[in-house]
Backbone as JSON Lines, residues from 0, in Angstrom:
{"i":0,"aa":"M","n":[8.84,-45.42,18.88],"ca":[7.53,-45.07,18.36],"c":[7.68,-44.75,16.87]}
{"i":1,"aa":"D","n":[6.78,-45.24,16.07],"ca":[6.8,-45.09,14.62],"c":[6.4,-43.66,14.23]}
{"i":2,"aa":"I","n":[7.03,-43.12,13.19],"ca":[6.74,-41.77,12.72],"c":[5.3,-41.64,12.25]}
{"i":3,"aa":"N","n":[4.74,-42.7,11.68],"ca":[3.34,-42.66,11.23],"c":[2.39,-42.5,12.4]}
{"i":4,"aa":"V","n":[2.73,-43.11,13.53],"ca":[1.89,-42.98,14.74],"c":[1.94,-41.52,15.22]}
{"i":5,"aa":"I","n":[3.12,-40.92,15.17],"ca":[3.26,-39.53,15.59],"c":[2.45,-38.62,14.66]}
{"i":6,"aa":"K","n":[2.5,-38.89,13.36],"ca":[1.73,-38.09,12.4],"c":[0.23,-38.23,12.67]}
{"i":7,"aa":"E","n":[-0.21,-39.45,12.99],"ca":[-1.63,-39.66,13.31],"c":[-2.03,-38.89,14.55]}
{"i":8,"aa":"L","n":[-1.16,-38.89,15.57],"ca":[-1.44,-38.15,16.8],"c":[-1.61,-36.65,16.5]}
{"i":9,"aa":"I","n":[-0.74,-36.14,15.67],"ca":[-0.82,-34.72,15.31],"c":[-2.13,-34.44,14.58]}
{"i":10,"aa":"A","n":[-2.49,-35.3,13.63],"ca":[-3.72,-35.12,12.85],"c":[-4.95,-35.19,13.74]}
{"i":11,"aa":"V","n":[-4.98,-36.14,14.66],"ca":[-6.13,-36.29,15.56],"c":[-6.23,-35.07,16.48]}
{"i":12,"aa":"A","n":[-5.1,-34.62,17.01],"ca":[-5.1,-33.46,17.9],"c":[-5.59,-32.22,17.16]}
{"i":13,"aa":"K","n":[-5.11,-32.04,15.95],"ca":[-5.49,-30.87,15.16],"c":[-6.97,-30.92,14.77]}
{"i":14,"aa":"A","n":[-7.45,-32.09,14.35],"ca":[-8.83,-32.25,13.89],"c":[-9.84,-32.04,15.02]}
{"i":15,"aa":"N","n":[-9.46,-32.4,16.23],"ca":[-10.39,-32.31,17.36],"c":[-10.16,-31.09,18.22]}
{"i":16,"aa":"G","n":[-9.27,-30.22,17.82],"ca":[-9.04,-28.99,18.56],"c":[-8.38,-29.22,19.91]}
{"i":17,"aa":"V","n":[-7.65,-30.31,20.03],"ca":[-6.97,-30.61,21.29],"c":[-5.77,-29.68,21.41]}
{"i":18,"aa":"S","n":[-5.65,-29.01,22.58],"ca":[-4.55,-28.07,22.73],"c":[-3.26,-28.76,23.14]}
{"i":19,"aa":"A","n":[-3.35,-29.9,23.82],"ca":[-2.13,-30.62,24.22],"c":[-2.43,-32.11,24.29]}
{"i":20,"aa":"L","n":[-1.46,-32.92,23.87],"ca":[-1.6,-34.37,23.89],"c":[-0.24,-34.96,24.21]}
{"i":21,"aa":"E","n":[-0.2,-35.89,25.19],"ca":[1.07,-36.51,25.58],"c":[0.9,-38.02,25.56]}
{"i":22,"aa":"V","n":[1.84,-38.71,24.89],"ca":[1.79,-40.17,24.78],"c":[3.17,-40.71,25.13]}
{"i":23,"aa":"E","n":[3.17,-41.82,25.94],"ca":[4.44,-42.47,26.3],"c":[4.33,-43.93,25.91]}
{"i":24,"aa":"E","n":[5.38,-44.42,25.22],"ca":[5.39,-45.8,24.78],"c":[6.83,-46.31,24.79]}
{"i":25,"aa":"N","n":[7.07,-47.39,25.5],"ca":[8.39,-48.03,25.58],"c":[9.5,-47.03,25.94]}
{"i":26,"aa":"G","n":[9.23,-46.16,26.89],"ca":[10.24,-45.21,27.34],"c":[10.39,-44.0,26.43]}
{"i":27,"aa":"F","n":[9.63,-43.96,25.37],"ca":[9.68,-42.82,24.44],"c":[8.44,-41.99,24.68]}
{"i":28,"aa":"K","n":[8.63,-40.7,24.95],"ca":[7.52,-39.83,25.31],"c":[7.39,-38.72,24.26]}
{"i":29,"aa":"V","n":[6.17,-38.52,23.76],"ca":[5.89,-37.48,22.76],"c":[4.78,-36.59,23.3]}
{"i":30,"aa":"R","n":[4.99,-35.28,23.18],"ca":[3.97,-34.31,23.59],"c":[3.7,-33.39,22.4]}
{"i":31,"aa":"V","n":[2.44,-33.32,21.99],"ca":[2.01,-32.43,20.92],"c":[1.2,-31.32,21.59]}
{"i":32,"aa":"E","n":[1.65,-30.09,21.36],"ca":[1.0,-28.97,22.03],"c":[0.83,-27.81,21.05]}
{"i":33,"aa":"N","n":[-0.42,-27.53,20.68],"ca":[-0.72,-26.45,19.74],"c":[0.2,-26.48,18.52]}
{"i":34,"aa":"G","n":[0.41,-27.65,17.95],"ca":[1.23,-27.77,16.76],"c":[2.71,-27.9,17.05]}
{"i":35,"aa":"I","n":[3.13,-27.92,18.34],"ca":[4.53,-28.05,18.7],"c":[4.76,-29.46,19.2]}
{"i":36,"aa":"I","n":[5.79,-30.1,18.7],"ca":[6.1,-31.46,19.13],"c":[7.33,-31.4,20.01]}
{"i":37,"aa":"S","n":[7.24,-32.01,21.19],"ca":[8.43,-32.1,22.04],"c":[8.67,-33.56,22.35]}
{"i":38,"aa":"S","n":[9.92,-33.9,22.51],"ca":[10.28,-35.29,22.73],"c":[11.25,-35.37,23.89]}
{"i":39,"aa":"S","n":[11.19,-36.47,24.65],"ca":[12.12,-36.63,25.76],"c":[13.41,-37.29,25.32]}
{"i":40,"aa":"V","n":[13.52,-37.65,24.05],"ca":[14.74,-38.25,23.53],"c":[15.74,-37.12,23.29]}
{"i":41,"aa":"P","n":[16.97,-37.28,23.78],"ca":[17.93,-36.19,23.6],"c":[18.22,-35.95,22.12]}
{"i":42,"aa":"M","n":[18.29,-34.7,21.78],"ca":[18.55,-34.29,20.4],"c":[20.0,-33.84,20.29]}
{"i":43,"aa":"A","n":[20.57,-33.98,19.13],"ca":[21.93,-33.5,18.9],"c":[21.93,-31.98,18.94]}
{"i":44,"aa":"Q","n":[22.93,-31.42,19.57],"ca":[23.05,-29.97,19.67],"c":[23.63,-29.42,18.36]}
{"i":45,"aa":"P","n":[23.13,-28.29,17.9],"ca":[23.67,-27.71,16.68],"c":[25.1,-27.25,16.9]}
{"i":46,"aa":"V","n":[25.89,-27.38,15.88],"ca":[27.29,-26.98,15.95],"c":[27.37,-25.48,15.69]}
{"i":47,"aa":"Q","n":[28.12,-24.79,16.54],"ca":[28.28,-23.35,16.37],"c":[29.65,-23.08,15.79]}
{"i":48,"aa":"Y","n":[29.68,-22.22,14.81],"ca":[30.92,-21.85,14.16],"c":[31.22,-20.39,14.46]}
{"i":49,"aa":"A","n":[32.48,-20.1,14.67],"ca":[32.9,-18.71,14.87],"c":[33.09,-18.08,13.5]}
{"i":50,"aa":"V","n":[32.51,-16.93,13.32],"ca":[32.61,-16.24,12.04],"c":[33.38,-14.95,12.29]}
{"i":51,"aa":"E","n":[34.42,-14.74,11.51],"ca":[35.19,-13.52,11.65],"c":[34.43,-12.38,10.97]}
{"i":52,"aa":"A","n":[34.52,-11.22,11.59],"ca":[33.86,-10.04,11.02],"c":[34.56,-9.64,9.74]}
{"i":53,"aa":"A","n":[33.78,-9.38,8.73],"ca":[34.34,-8.97,7.44],"c":[34.84,-7.53,7.54]}
{"i":54,"aa":"A","n":[35.87,-7.24,6.81],"ca":[36.41,-5.88,6.82],"c":[35.4,-4.95,6.16]}
{"i":55,"aa":"V","n":[35.18,-3.81,6.78],"ca":[34.23,-2.84,6.26],"c":[35.0,-1.72,5.6]}
{"i":56,"aa":"Q","n":[34.62,-1.41,4.38],"ca":[35.29,-0.34,3.64],"c":[34.35,0.85,3.58]}
{"i":57,"aa":"T","n":[34.86,2.02,3.94],"ca":[34.06,3.22,3.91],"c":[34.11,3.82,2.51]}
{"i":58,"aa":"V","n":[32.95,4.14,2.0],"ca":[32.85,4.72,0.67],"c":[32.38,6.15,0.83]}
{"i":59,"aa":"S","n":[33.09,7.07,0.23],"ca":[32.68,8.47,0.33],"c":[31.54,8.72,-0.65]}
{"i":60,"aa":"Q","n":[30.63,9.56,-0.22],"ca":[29.48,9.87,-1.07],"c":[29.75,11.16,-1.83]}
{"i":61,"aa":"T","n":[29.34,11.18,-3.07],"ca":[29.49,12.36,-3.9],"c":[28.17,13.1,-3.9]}
{"i":62,"aa":"E","n":[28.22,14.37,-3.63],"ca":[27.0,15.16,-3.62],"c":[26.64,15.56,-5.05]}
{"i":63,"aa":"V","n":[25.39,15.35,-5.39],"ca":[24.9,15.7,-6.71],"c":[23.85,16.79,-6.52]}
{"i":64,"aa":"P","n":[24.01,17.93,-7.17],"ca":[23.02,19.0,-7.01],"c":[21.67,18.59,-7.58]}
{"i":65,"aa":"V","n":[20.63,18.91,-6.86],"ca":[19.27,18.59,-7.29],"c":[18.67,19.83,-7.92]}
{"i":66,"aa":"Q","n":[18.1,19.65,-9.12],"ca":[17.46,20.78,-9.77],"c":[16.11,21.01,-9.13]}
{"i":67,"aa":"E","n":[15.87,22.23,-8.73],"ca":[14.58,22.56,-8.14],"c":[13.63,22.97,-9.26]}
{"i":68,"aa":"A","n":[12.36,22.7,-9.03],"ca":[11.35,23.07,-10.02],"c":[11.28,24.6,-10.09]}
{"i":69,"aa":"V","n":[11.37,25.12,-11.28],"ca":[11.33,26.56,-11.47],"c":[9.92,26.94,-11.84]}
{"i":70,"aa":"T","n":[9.34,27.89,-11.1],"ca":[8.0,28.34,-11.42],"c":[8.13,29.66,-12.18]}
{"i":71,"aa":"T","n":[7.44,29.74,-13.29],"ca":[7.46,30.97,-14.08],"c":[6.48,31.96,-13.48]}
{"i":72,"aa":"D","n":[6.6,33.21,-13.87],"ca":[5.68,34.23,-13.36],"c":[4.25,33.88,-13.72]}
{"i":73,"aa":"E","n":[4.07,33.25,-14.9],"ca":[2.73,32.87,-15.35],"c":[2.11,31.87,-14.37]}
{"i":74,"aa":"N","n":[2.9,30.89,-13.91],"ca":[2.38,29.88,-12.99],"c":[2.23,30.43,-11.58]}
{"i":75,"aa":"A","n":[3.1,31.35,-11.19],"ca":[3.08,31.87,-9.83],"c":[1.86,32.76,-9.6]}
{"i":76,"aa":"A","n":[1.48,33.53,-10.59],"ca":[0.36,34.46,-10.41],"c":[-0.68,34.22,-11.5]}
{"i":77,"aa":"G","n":[-1.93,34.36,-11.1],"ca":[-3.0,34.28,-12.08],"c":[-3.65,32.92,-12.22]}
{"i":78,"aa":"Y","n":[-3.14,31.9,-11.51],"ca":[-3.71,30.56,-11.62],"c":[-3.97,29.97,-10.23]}
{"i":79,"aa":"D","n":[-5.05,29.22,-10.14],"ca":[-5.34,28.4,-8.97],"c":[-5.33,26.95,-9.42]}
{"i":80,"aa":"Y","n":[-5.2,26.06,-8.48],"ca":[-5.18,24.63,-8.8],"c":[-6.2,23.9,-7.94]}
{"i":81,"aa":"V","n":[-6.87,22.94,-8.56],"ca":[-7.77,22.06,-7.82],"c":[-6.95,20.85,-7.42]}
{"i":82,"aa":"K","n":[-6.9,20.57,-6.12],"ca":[-6.1,19.45,-5.61],"c":[-7.01,18.31,-5.18]}
{"i":83,"aa":"S","n":[-6.48,17.12,-5.28],"ca":[-7.25,15.94,-4.88],"c":[-7.37,15.87,-3.36]}
{"i":84,"aa":"P","n":[-8.59,15.73,-2.85],"ca":[-8.77,15.61,-1.41],"c":[-8.6,14.17,-0.9]}
{"i":85,"aa":"M","n":[-8.28,13.25,-1.83],"ca":[-8.22,11.84,-1.45],"c":[-7.39,11.04,-2.45]}
{"i":86,"aa":"V","n":[-7.14,9.8,-2.11],"ca":[-6.44,8.87,-2.99],"c":[-7.49,8.08,-3.76]}
{"i":87,"aa":"G","n":[-7.26,7.84,-5.05],"ca":[-8.21,7.06,-5.82],"c":[-7.9,7.11,-7.31]}
{"i":88,"aa":"I","n":[-8.91,6.82,-8.12],"ca":[-8.79,6.79,-9.58],"c":[-9.55,7.99,-10.16]}
{"i":89,"aa":"F","n":[-8.87,8.78,-11.0],"ca":[-9.45,9.97,-11.62],"c":[-10.44,9.56,-12.72]}
{"i":90,"aa":"N","n":[-11.61,10.21,-12.73],"ca":[-12.61,9.98,-13.77],"c":[-13.17,11.31,-14.23]}
{"i":91,"aa":"S","n":[-13.18,11.54,-15.54],"ca":[-13.8,12.76,-16.07],"c":[-15.31,12.58,-16.03]}
{"i":92,"aa":"L","n":[-16.02,13.71,-16.07],"ca":[-17.48,13.63,-16.07],"c":[-17.99,12.98,-17.35]}
{"i":93,"aa":"K","n":[-17.27,13.2,-18.47],"ca":[-17.66,12.59,-19.75],"c":[-17.67,11.07,-19.63]}
{"i":94,"aa":"K","n":[-16.64,10.52,-18.99],"ca":[-16.55,9.07,-18.82],"c":[-17.72,8.54,-18.0]}
{"i":95,"aa":"L","n":[-18.21,9.38,-17.08],"ca":[-19.33,8.97,-16.22],"c":[-20.68,9.24,-16.87]}
{"i":96,"aa":"G","n":[-20.68,9.77,-18.11],"ca":[-21.94,10.02,-18.82],"c":[-22.64,11.28,-18.34]}
{"i":97,"aa":"R","n":[-21.9,12.21,-17.76],"ca":[-22.47,13.46,-17.26],"c":[-21.97,14.61,-18.13]}
{"i":98,"aa":"P","n":[-22.64,15.76,-18.06],"ca":[-22.19,16.91,-18.86],"c":[-20.73,17.24,-18.57]}
{"i":99,"aa":"E","n":[-19.95,17.32,-19.63],"ca":[-18.5,17.48,-19.51],"c":[-18.1,18.93,-19.24]}
{"i":100,"aa":"I","n":[-17.11,19.11,-18.4],"ca":[-16.47,20.4,-18.19],"c":[-15.2,20.37,-19.04]}
{"i":101,"aa":"K","n":[-15.04,21.38,-19.92],"ca":[-13.89,21.4,-20.84],"c":[-13.03,22.62,-20.57]}
{"i":102,"aa":"P","n":[-11.76,22.56,-20.97],"ca":[-10.91,23.75,-20.87],"c":[-11.58,24.92,-21.59]}
{"i":103,"aa":"G","n":[-11.56,26.09,-20.94],"ca":[-12.23,27.28,-21.48],"c":[-13.56,27.54,-20.8]}
{"i":104,"aa":"D","n":[-14.14,26.53,-20.13],"ca":[-15.41,26.71,-19.43],"c":[-15.2,27.52,-18.15]}
{"i":105,"aa":"K","n":[-16.18,28.37,-17.83],"ca":[-16.17,29.13,-16.58],"c":[-16.69,28.21,-15.47]}
{"i":106,"aa":"I","n":[-16.02,28.23,-14.34],"ca":[-16.44,27.38,-13.22],"c":[-16.56,28.21,-11.95]}
{"i":107,"aa":"A","n":[-17.42,27.74,-11.05],"ca":[-17.62,28.36,-9.74],"c":[-17.1,27.39,-8.67]}
{"i":108,"aa":"P","n":[-16.94,27.86,-7.44],"ca":[-16.42,26.98,-6.4],"c":[-17.24,25.7,-6.18]}
{"i":109,"aa":"D","n":[-18.54,25.75,-6.45],"ca":[-19.37,24.56,-6.23],"c":[-19.55,23.71,-7.5]}
{"i":110,"aa":"T","n":[-18.82,24.03,-8.57],"ca":[-18.92,23.26,-9.81],"c":[-18.19,21.93,-9.67]}
{"i":111,"aa":"V","n":[-18.91,20.83,-9.97],"ca":[-18.28,19.51,-9.97],"c":[-17.51,19.39,-11.27]}
{"i":112,"aa":"I","n":[-16.18,19.15,-11.15],"ca":[-15.35,19.1,-12.36],"c":[-14.9,17.69,-12.73]}
{"i":113,"aa":"C","n":[-14.91,16.77,-11.76],"ca":[-14.5,15.39,-12.02],"c":[-14.96,14.53,-10.84]}
{"i":114,"aa":"A","n":[-14.59,13.26,-10.87],"ca":[-14.91,12.36,-9.77],"c":[-13.69,11.48,-9.51]}
{"i":115,"aa":"I","n":[-13.55,11.06,-8.26],"ca":[-12.48,10.14,-7.89],"c":[-13.13,8.89,-7.31]}
{"i":116,"aa":"E","n":[-12.73,7.75,-7.86],"ca":[-13.25,6.47,-7.38],"c":[-12.31,5.92,-6.31]}
{"i":117,"aa":"A","n":[-12.9,5.63,-5.16],"ca":[-12.13,5.04,-4.07],"c":[-13.0,3.99,-3.4]}
{"i":118,"aa":"M","n":[-12.5,2.79,-3.27],"ca":[-13.22,1.68,-2.64],"c":[-14.58,1.46,-3.3]}
{"i":119,"aa":"K","n":[-14.59,1.47,-4.63],"ca":[-15.78,1.22,-5.45],"c":[-16.87,2.27,-5.27]}
{"i":120,"aa":"M","n":[-16.5,3.46,-4.77],"ca":[-17.46,4.55,-4.61],"c":[-16.95,5.76,-5.38]}
{"i":121,"aa":"M","n":[-17.85,6.45,-6.1],"ca":[-17.49,7.66,-6.83],"c":[-17.73,8.87,-5.93]}
{"i":122,"aa":"C","n":[-16.72,9.72,-5.83],"ca":[-16.82,10.94,-5.04],"c":[-16.65,12.13,-5.97]}
{"i":123,"aa":"D","n":[-17.69,12.97,-6.06],"ca":[-17.61,14.17,-6.89],"c":[-16.59,15.14,-6.3]}
{"i":124,"aa":"I","n":[-15.81,15.76,-7.18],"ca":[-14.81,16.74,-6.76],"c":[-15.25,18.11,-7.26]}
{"i":125,"aa":"E","n":[-15.46,19.04,-6.33],"ca":[-15.84,20.4,-6.67],"c":[-14.58,21.24,-6.86]}
{"i":126,"aa":"A","n":[-14.69,22.29,-7.69],"ca":[-13.54,23.12,-8.02],"c":[-13.0,23.87,-6.8]}
{"i":127,"aa":"E","n":[-13.86,24.35,-5.93],"ca":[-13.5,25.14,-4.75],"c":[-12.83,26.47,-5.09]}
{"i":128,"aa":"V","n":[-12.71,26.78,-6.38],"ca":[-12.2,28.08,-6.84],"c":[-13.05,28.49,-8.03]}
{"i":129,"aa":"S","n":[-13.05,29.78,-8.32],"ca":[-13.8,30.23,-9.5],"c":[-12.82,30.75,-10.54]}
{"i":130,"aa":"G","n":[-13.23,30.67,-11.78],"ca":[-12.38,31.13,-12.87],"c":[-12.65,30.33,-14.13]}
{"i":131,"aa":"E","n":[-11.64,30.29,-15.01],"ca":[-11.75,29.57,-16.28],"c":[-10.85,28.34,-16.22]}
{"i":132,"aa":"L","n":[-11.43,27.18,-16.53],"ca":[-10.65,25.94,-16.52],"c":[-9.63,25.99,-17.65]}
{"i":133,"aa":"V","n":[-8.36,25.85,-17.31],"ca":[-7.29,25.88,-18.31],"c":[-7.01,24.47,-18.8]}
{"i":134,"aa":"E","n":[-6.8,23.54,-17.86],"ca":[-6.52,22.16,-18.26],"c":[-6.71,21.2,-17.09]}
{"i":135,"aa":"F","n":[-7.0,19.95,-17.44],"ca":[-6.97,18.87,-16.45],"c":[-5.54,18.34,-16.43]}
{"i":136,"aa":"M","n":[-5.06,18.01,-15.28],"ca":[-3.68,17.55,-15.14],"c":[-3.61,16.04,-14.95]}
{"i":137,"aa":"C","n":[-4.75,15.37,-15.12],"ca":[-4.83,13.92,-15.02],"c":[-5.68,13.4,-16.17]}
{"i":138,"aa":"N","n":[-5.51,12.14,-16.49],"ca":[-6.32,11.48,-17.52],"c":[-7.22,10.45,-16.86]}
{"i":139,"aa":"D","n":[-8.28,10.06,-17.58],"ca":[-9.17,9.02,-17.06],"c":[-8.38,7.77,-16.69]}
{"i":140,"aa":"G","n":[-8.66,7.24,-15.52],"ca":[-8.02,6.01,-15.08],"c":[-6.7,6.2,-14.35]}
{"i":141,"aa":"D","n":[-6.21,7.45,-14.28],"ca":[-4.96,7.71,-13.56],"c":[-5.15,7.54,-12.06]}
{"i":142,"aa":"Q","n":[-4.17,6.96,-11.41],"ca":[-4.15,6.88,-9.95],"c":[-3.74,8.26,-9.43]}
{"i":143,"aa":"V","n":[-4.52,8.83,-8.52],"ca":[-4.18,10.13,-7.94],"c":[-3.93,9.99,-6.45]}
{"i":144,"aa":"E","n":[-3.06,10.84,-5.95],"ca":[-2.7,10.84,-4.54],"c":[-3.34,12.04,-3.85]}
{"i":145,"aa":"F","n":[-3.38,12.01,-2.54],"ca":[-3.88,13.13,-1.76],"c":[-3.02,14.36,-2.05]}
{"i":146,"aa":"G","n":[-3.67,15.48,-2.38],"ca":[-2.95,16.72,-2.64],"c":[-2.42,16.87,-4.06]}
{"i":147,"aa":"Q","n":[-2.59,15.84,-4.89],"ca":[-2.11,15.91,-6.28],"c":[-2.95,16.93,-7.04]}
{"i":148,"aa":"L","n":[-2.31,17.68,-7.95],"ca":[-3.02,18.67,-8.75],"c":[-3.89,17.96,-9.79]}
{"i":149,"aa":"L","n":[-5.18,18.34,-9.81],"ca":[-6.12,17.74,-10.75],"c":[-6.41,18.66,-11.93]}
{"i":150,"aa":"A","n":[-6.52,19.96,-11.65],"ca":[-6.89,20.9,-12.7],"c":[-6.25,22.26,-12.45]}
{"i":151,"aa":"K","n":[-5.99,22.97,-13.55],"ca":[-5.43,24.32,-13.5],"c":[-6.55,25.29,-13.87]}
{"i":152,"aa":"V","n":[-6.75,26.33,-13.05],"ca":[-7.84,27.28,-13.25],"c":[-7.27,28.7,-13.3]}
{"i":153,"aa":"K","n":[-7.64,29.44,-14.36],"ca":[-7.21,30.84,-14.47],"c":[-8.13,31.68,-13.61]}
{"i":154,"aa":"K","n":[-7.53,32.53,-12.76],"ca":[-8.32,33.36,-11.83],"c":[-9.17,34.37,-12.56]}
């Protein structure tokens, strides 16, 4: 059977949504089934080679001390942080054309301090703490993660 005939059979089966097609010609049998071709002509068996296992060398690991973040007394007491409740893109209110909240401004728990864009939707982020805004810890367009610090607020 000619290879072009086999290709035509596959194309016809695929175009017409045929799940299985079997053709026999001059003792040669071809079956096309969901894109799988099987033939009754014996195929050569693949040659298997024995592969020796490579020698494994054990490498000792050197321990390197990790520096832990040191919090100063100033950071430990007297400040609250606004954390991101979601993953998205940080946007300041100024960028959105709304009245801007700046460092030094007094804020209440219900004060909207920024917005996070996620899936083409803007979500206002409220401070959830009261005090004086010290600084934003993100810039416009920054990717933020869940729980990431967005703003520092003096109690």
